[in-house]
Short mmCIF file of C-alpha atoms in Angstrom, two decimals:
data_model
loop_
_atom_site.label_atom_id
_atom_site.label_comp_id
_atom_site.label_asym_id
_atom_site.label_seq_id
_atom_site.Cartn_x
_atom_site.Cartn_y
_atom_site.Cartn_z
CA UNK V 1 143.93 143.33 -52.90
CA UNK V 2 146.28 144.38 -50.04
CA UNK V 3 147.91 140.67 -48.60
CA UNK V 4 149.32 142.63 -45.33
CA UNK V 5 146.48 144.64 -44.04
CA UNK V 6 147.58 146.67 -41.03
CA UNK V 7 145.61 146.98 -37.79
CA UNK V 8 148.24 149.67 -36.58
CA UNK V 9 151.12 151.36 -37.39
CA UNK V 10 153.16 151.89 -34.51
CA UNK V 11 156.66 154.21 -34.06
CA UNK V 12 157.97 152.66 -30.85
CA UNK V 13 161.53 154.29 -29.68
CA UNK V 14 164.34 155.44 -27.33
CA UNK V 15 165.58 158.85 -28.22
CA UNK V 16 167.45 161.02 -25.89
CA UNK V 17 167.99 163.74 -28.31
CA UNK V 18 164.94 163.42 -30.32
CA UNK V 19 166.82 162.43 -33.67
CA UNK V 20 165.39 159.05 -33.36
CA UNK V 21 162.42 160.10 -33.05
CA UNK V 22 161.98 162.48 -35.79
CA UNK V 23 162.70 159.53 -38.00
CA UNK V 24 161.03 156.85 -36.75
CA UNK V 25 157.78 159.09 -36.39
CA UNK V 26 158.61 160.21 -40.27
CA UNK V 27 158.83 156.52 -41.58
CA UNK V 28 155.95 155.11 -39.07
CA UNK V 29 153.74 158.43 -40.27
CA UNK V 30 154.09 157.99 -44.40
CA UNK V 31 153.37 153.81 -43.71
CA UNK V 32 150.21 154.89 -41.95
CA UNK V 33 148.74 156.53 -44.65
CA UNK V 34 149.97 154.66 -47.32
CA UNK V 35 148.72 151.56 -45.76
CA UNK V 36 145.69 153.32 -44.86
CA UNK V 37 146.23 152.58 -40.63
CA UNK V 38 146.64 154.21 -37.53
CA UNK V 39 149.40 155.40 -35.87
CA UNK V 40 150.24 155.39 -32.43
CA UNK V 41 153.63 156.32 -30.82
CA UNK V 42 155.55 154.65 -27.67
CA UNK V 43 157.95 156.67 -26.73
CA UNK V 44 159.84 154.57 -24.24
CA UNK V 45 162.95 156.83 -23.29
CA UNK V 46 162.27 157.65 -19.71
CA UNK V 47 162.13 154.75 -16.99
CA UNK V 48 158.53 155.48 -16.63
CA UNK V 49 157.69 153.65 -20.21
CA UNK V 50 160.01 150.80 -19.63
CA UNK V 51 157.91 149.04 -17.30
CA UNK V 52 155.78 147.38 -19.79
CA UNK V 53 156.39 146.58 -23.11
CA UNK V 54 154.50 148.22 -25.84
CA UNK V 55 151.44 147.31 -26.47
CA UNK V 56 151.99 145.26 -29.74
CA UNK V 57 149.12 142.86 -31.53
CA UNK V 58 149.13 140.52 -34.30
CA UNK V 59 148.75 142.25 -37.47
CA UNK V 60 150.40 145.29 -36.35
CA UNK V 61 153.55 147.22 -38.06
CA UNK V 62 155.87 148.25 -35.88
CA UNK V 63 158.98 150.78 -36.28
CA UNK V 64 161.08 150.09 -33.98
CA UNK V 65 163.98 152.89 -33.67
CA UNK V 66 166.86 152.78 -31.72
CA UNK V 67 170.37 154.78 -31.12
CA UNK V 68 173.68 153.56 -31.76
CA UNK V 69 176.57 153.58 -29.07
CA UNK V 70 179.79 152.39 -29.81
CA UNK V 71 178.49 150.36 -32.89
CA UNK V 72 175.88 148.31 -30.82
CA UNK V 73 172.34 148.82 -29.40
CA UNK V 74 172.67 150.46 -25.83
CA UNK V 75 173.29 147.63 -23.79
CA UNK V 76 171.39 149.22 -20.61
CA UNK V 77 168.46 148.55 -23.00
CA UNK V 78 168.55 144.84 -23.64
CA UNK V 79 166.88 143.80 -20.57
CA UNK V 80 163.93 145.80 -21.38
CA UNK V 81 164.01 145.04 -25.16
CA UNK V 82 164.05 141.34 -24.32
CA UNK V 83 160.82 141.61 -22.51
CA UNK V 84 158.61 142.69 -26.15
CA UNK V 85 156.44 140.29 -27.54
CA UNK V 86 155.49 140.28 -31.41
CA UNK V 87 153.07 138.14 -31.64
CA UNK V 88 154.07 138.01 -35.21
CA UNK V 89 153.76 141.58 -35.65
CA UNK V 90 155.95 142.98 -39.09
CA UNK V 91 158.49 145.20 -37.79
CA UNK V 92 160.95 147.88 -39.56
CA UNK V 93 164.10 148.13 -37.25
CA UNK V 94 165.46 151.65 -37.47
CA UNK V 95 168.82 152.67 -35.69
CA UNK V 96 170.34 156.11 -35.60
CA UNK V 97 173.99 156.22 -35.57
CA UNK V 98 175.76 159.77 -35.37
CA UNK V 99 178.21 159.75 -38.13
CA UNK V 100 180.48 157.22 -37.67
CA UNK V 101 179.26 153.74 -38.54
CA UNK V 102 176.27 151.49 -37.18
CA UNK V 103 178.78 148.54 -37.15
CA UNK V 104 176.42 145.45 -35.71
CA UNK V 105 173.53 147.40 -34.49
CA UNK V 106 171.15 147.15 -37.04
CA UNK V 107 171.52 143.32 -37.06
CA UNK V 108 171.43 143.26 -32.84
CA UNK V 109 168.31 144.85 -33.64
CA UNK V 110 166.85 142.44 -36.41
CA UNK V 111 167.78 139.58 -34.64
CA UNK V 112 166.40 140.93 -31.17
CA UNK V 113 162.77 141.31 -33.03
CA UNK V 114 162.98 138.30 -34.78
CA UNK V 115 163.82 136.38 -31.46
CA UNK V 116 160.98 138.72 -29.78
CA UNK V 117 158.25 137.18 -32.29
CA UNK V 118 158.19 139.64 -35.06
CA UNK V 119 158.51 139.95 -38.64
CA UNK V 120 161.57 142.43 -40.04
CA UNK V 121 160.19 143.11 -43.73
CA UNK V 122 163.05 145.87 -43.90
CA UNK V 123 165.34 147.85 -42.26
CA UNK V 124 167.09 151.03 -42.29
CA UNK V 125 169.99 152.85 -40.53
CA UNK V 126 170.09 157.30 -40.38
CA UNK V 127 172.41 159.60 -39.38
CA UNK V 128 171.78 162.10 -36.88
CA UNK V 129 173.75 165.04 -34.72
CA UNK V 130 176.07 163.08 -32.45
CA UNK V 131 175.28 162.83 -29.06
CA UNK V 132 178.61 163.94 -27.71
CA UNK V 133 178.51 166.73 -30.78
CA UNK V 134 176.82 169.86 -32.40
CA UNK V 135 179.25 169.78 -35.23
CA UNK V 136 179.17 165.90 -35.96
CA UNK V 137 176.25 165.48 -38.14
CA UNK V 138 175.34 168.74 -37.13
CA UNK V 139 171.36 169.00 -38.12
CA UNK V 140 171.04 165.69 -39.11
CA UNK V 141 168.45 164.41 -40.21
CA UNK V 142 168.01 166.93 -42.27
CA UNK V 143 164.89 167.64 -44.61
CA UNK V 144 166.84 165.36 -47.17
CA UNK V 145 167.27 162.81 -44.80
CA UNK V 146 163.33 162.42 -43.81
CA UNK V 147 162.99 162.64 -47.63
CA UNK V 148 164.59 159.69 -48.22
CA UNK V 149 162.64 158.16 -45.04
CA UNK V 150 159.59 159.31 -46.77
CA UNK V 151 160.74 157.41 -49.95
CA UNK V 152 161.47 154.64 -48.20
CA UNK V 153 158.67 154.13 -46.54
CA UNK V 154 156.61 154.17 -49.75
CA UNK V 155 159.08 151.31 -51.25
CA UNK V 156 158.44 149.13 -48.11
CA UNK V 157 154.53 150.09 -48.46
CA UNK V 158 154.68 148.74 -52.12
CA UNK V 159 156.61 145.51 -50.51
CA UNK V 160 153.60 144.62 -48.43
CA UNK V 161 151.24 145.55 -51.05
CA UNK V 162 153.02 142.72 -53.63
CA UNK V 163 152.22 140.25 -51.37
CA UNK V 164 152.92 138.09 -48.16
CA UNK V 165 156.25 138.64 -46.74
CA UNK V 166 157.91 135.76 -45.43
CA UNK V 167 161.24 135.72 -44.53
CA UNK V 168 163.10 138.64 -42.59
CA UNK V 169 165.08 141.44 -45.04
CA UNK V 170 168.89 140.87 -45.15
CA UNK V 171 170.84 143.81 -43.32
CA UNK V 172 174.45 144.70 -43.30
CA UNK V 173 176.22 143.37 -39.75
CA UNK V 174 178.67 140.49 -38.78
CA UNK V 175 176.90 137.37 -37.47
CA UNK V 176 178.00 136.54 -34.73
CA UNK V 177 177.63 140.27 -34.09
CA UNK V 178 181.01 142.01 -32.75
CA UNK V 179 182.10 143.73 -29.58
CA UNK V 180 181.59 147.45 -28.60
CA UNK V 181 183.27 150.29 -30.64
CA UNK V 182 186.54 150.91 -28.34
CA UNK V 183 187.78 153.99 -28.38
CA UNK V 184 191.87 153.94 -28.20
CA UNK V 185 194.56 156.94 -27.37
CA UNK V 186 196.89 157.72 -29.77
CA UNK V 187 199.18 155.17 -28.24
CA UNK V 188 196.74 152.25 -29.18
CA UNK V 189 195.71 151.77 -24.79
CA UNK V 190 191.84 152.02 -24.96
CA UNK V 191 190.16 154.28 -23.71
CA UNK V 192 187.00 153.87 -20.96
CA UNK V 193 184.62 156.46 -20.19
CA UNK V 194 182.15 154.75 -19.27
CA UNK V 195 181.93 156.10 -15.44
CA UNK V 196 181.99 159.37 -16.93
CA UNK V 197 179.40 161.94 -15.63
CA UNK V 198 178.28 165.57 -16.80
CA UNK V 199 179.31 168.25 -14.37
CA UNK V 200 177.32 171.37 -13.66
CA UNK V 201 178.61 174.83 -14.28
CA UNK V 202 178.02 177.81 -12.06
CA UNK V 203 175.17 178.99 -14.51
CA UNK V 204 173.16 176.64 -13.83
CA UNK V 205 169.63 177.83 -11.71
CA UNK V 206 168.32 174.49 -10.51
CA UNK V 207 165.20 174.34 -12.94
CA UNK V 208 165.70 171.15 -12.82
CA UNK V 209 164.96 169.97 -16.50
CA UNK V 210 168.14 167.45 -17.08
CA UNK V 211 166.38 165.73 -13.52
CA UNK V 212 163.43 165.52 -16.06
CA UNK V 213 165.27 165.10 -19.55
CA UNK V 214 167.27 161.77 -18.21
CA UNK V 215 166.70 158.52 -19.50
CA UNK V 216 167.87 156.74 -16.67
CA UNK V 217 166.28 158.88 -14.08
CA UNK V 218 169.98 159.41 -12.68
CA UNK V 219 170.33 163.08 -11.78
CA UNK V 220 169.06 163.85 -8.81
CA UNK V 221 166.26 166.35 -9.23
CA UNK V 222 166.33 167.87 -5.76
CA UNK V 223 169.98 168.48 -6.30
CA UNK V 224 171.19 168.26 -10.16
CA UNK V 225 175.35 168.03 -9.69
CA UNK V 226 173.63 164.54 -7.74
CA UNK V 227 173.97 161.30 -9.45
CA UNK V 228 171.61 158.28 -8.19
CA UNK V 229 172.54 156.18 -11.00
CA UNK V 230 174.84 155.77 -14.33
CA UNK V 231 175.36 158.27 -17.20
CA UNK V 232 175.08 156.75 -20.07
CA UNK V 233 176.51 159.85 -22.19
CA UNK V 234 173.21 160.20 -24.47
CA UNK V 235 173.69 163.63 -24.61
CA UNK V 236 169.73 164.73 -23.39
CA UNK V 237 171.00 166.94 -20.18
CA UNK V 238 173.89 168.74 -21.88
CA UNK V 239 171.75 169.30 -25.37
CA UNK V 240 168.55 169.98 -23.38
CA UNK V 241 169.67 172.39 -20.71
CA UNK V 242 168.55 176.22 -21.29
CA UNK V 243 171.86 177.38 -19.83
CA UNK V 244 174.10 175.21 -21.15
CA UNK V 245 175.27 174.80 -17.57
CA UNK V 246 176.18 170.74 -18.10
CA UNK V 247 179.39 169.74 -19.52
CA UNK V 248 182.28 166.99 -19.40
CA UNK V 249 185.69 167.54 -18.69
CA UNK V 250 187.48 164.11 -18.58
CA UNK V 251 190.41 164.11 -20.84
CA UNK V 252 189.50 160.80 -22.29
CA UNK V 253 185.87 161.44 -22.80
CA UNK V 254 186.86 164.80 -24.50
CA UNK V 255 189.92 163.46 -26.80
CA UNK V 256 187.65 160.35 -28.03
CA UNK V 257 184.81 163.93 -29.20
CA UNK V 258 187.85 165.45 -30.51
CA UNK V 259 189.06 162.76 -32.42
CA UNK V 260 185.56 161.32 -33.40
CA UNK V 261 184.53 165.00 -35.08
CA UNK V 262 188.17 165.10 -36.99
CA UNK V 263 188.03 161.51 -38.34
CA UNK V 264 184.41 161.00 -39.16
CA UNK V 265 183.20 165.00 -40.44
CA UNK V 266 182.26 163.71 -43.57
CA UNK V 267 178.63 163.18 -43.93
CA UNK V 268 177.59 159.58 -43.68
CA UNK V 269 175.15 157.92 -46.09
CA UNK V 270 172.12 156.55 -45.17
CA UNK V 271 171.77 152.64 -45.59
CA UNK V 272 168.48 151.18 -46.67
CA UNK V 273 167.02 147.54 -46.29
CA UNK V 274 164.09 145.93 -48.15
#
């Protein structure tokens, strides 16, 4: 007799890239069916979605998938994030680092649920193509990446099946959780890009898609080298544009890529809560 049965299975996510995604659906997808549920997706990357919380009931599973930046959840998503409501919903926090570590994120996001009115029964953190990079975790997640999502998701099936779940799963993180990942010159002074925008080469034809592609609805679609808002360097205009036209040239923004994709090429392992 299952002692968790599932009303629905839901992948709720941010991802700019679509590496998130591609996990979160993969994990949310083999639950469904092993748990014999529906799935639904919330896909709550553009502004548009972030104006309501997802529609979450009791009984429901929810993955809830995340990206990494600078070893924390995205802190222009908090506000929204604190607005979810469990209802004592079981939840399998999911963040997506690219390469380098997930640091405190994984716990932000535990804790965040948990506060929120839902259930962590596990947790897991991937590796996917950096958002600042096409050689950092280049292809990641790969097929043996959503493998082991696919395994995973059976193990945390078999958890539910076992019996009731009662406390949250234990996850690697500091408590109280630490600052932001700084990134530092070779000097040691630290280096801040965070008022650093994309720029727009001479390629580019106005079609307008990074307008579209932007999770915080900053580029200006009736004039794309337009900002209206912040950049949050997510990587969804310069990996999404047909012409490659966007780029960066700050010094500090490019040494911190450089030096990220020499110090971290190795592949990083996936880490796995249940």
């Amino acid at each position: 007799m299952e002692e968790h049965p599932i009303g629905t299975v839901r992948a709720v996510y941010f991802s700019a890239t679509g590496t998130t995604r591609t996990v979160a659906l993969t994990l949310a997808r083999t639950l469904a069916e092993e748990l014999s549920a529906p799935l639904e997706e919330y896909d709550f990357t553009l502004p548009a979605a972030r104006t309501a919380p997802p529609p979450v009931q009791a009984g429901d599973l929810v993955v809830a998938g995340l990206p990494v930046y600078a070893g924390r959840l995205p802190n222009v998503l908090l506000p929204y994030l604190e607005t979810w409501e469990g209802a004592g919903a079981l939840a399998l926090p999911l963040v997506l680092f690219g390469n380098r570590n997930f640091d405190d994120a994984l716990i932000e996001l535990r804790d965040l649920l948990i506060r929120r009115g839902f259930l962590p029964f596990a947790a897991a953190a991937f590796v996917g193509e950096h958002a600042f990079s096409t050689t950092l975790a280049a292809g990641r997640p790969d097929r043996a990446d959503l493998d082991t999502a696919r395994a995973f998701a059976r193990r945390a099936a078999d958890k539910l099946r076992a019996g009731p779940v009662e406390e949250p799963a234990a996850v690697a993180g500091r408590t109280p959780i630490g600052p932001y990942y700084q990134p530092r010159d070779r000097s040691g002074a630290p280096i801040d890009i965070r008022k650093v925008r994309s720029k727009v080469g001479a390629q580019c034809d106005q079609c307008g898609l990074c307008a579209k592609f932007c999770p915080m609805g900053s580029i200006d679609p009736r004039d794309v080298r337009s900002y209206t808002g912040i950049c949050i360097k997510c990587g969804a205009c310069i990996k999404g544009c047909p012409r490659q036209a966007r780029y960066y040239d700050d010094p500090g923004y490019l040494y911190h890529k450089e030096e990220l994709e020499l110090g971290y090429a190795r592949p990083a392992s996936i880490s796995l809560f249940l």
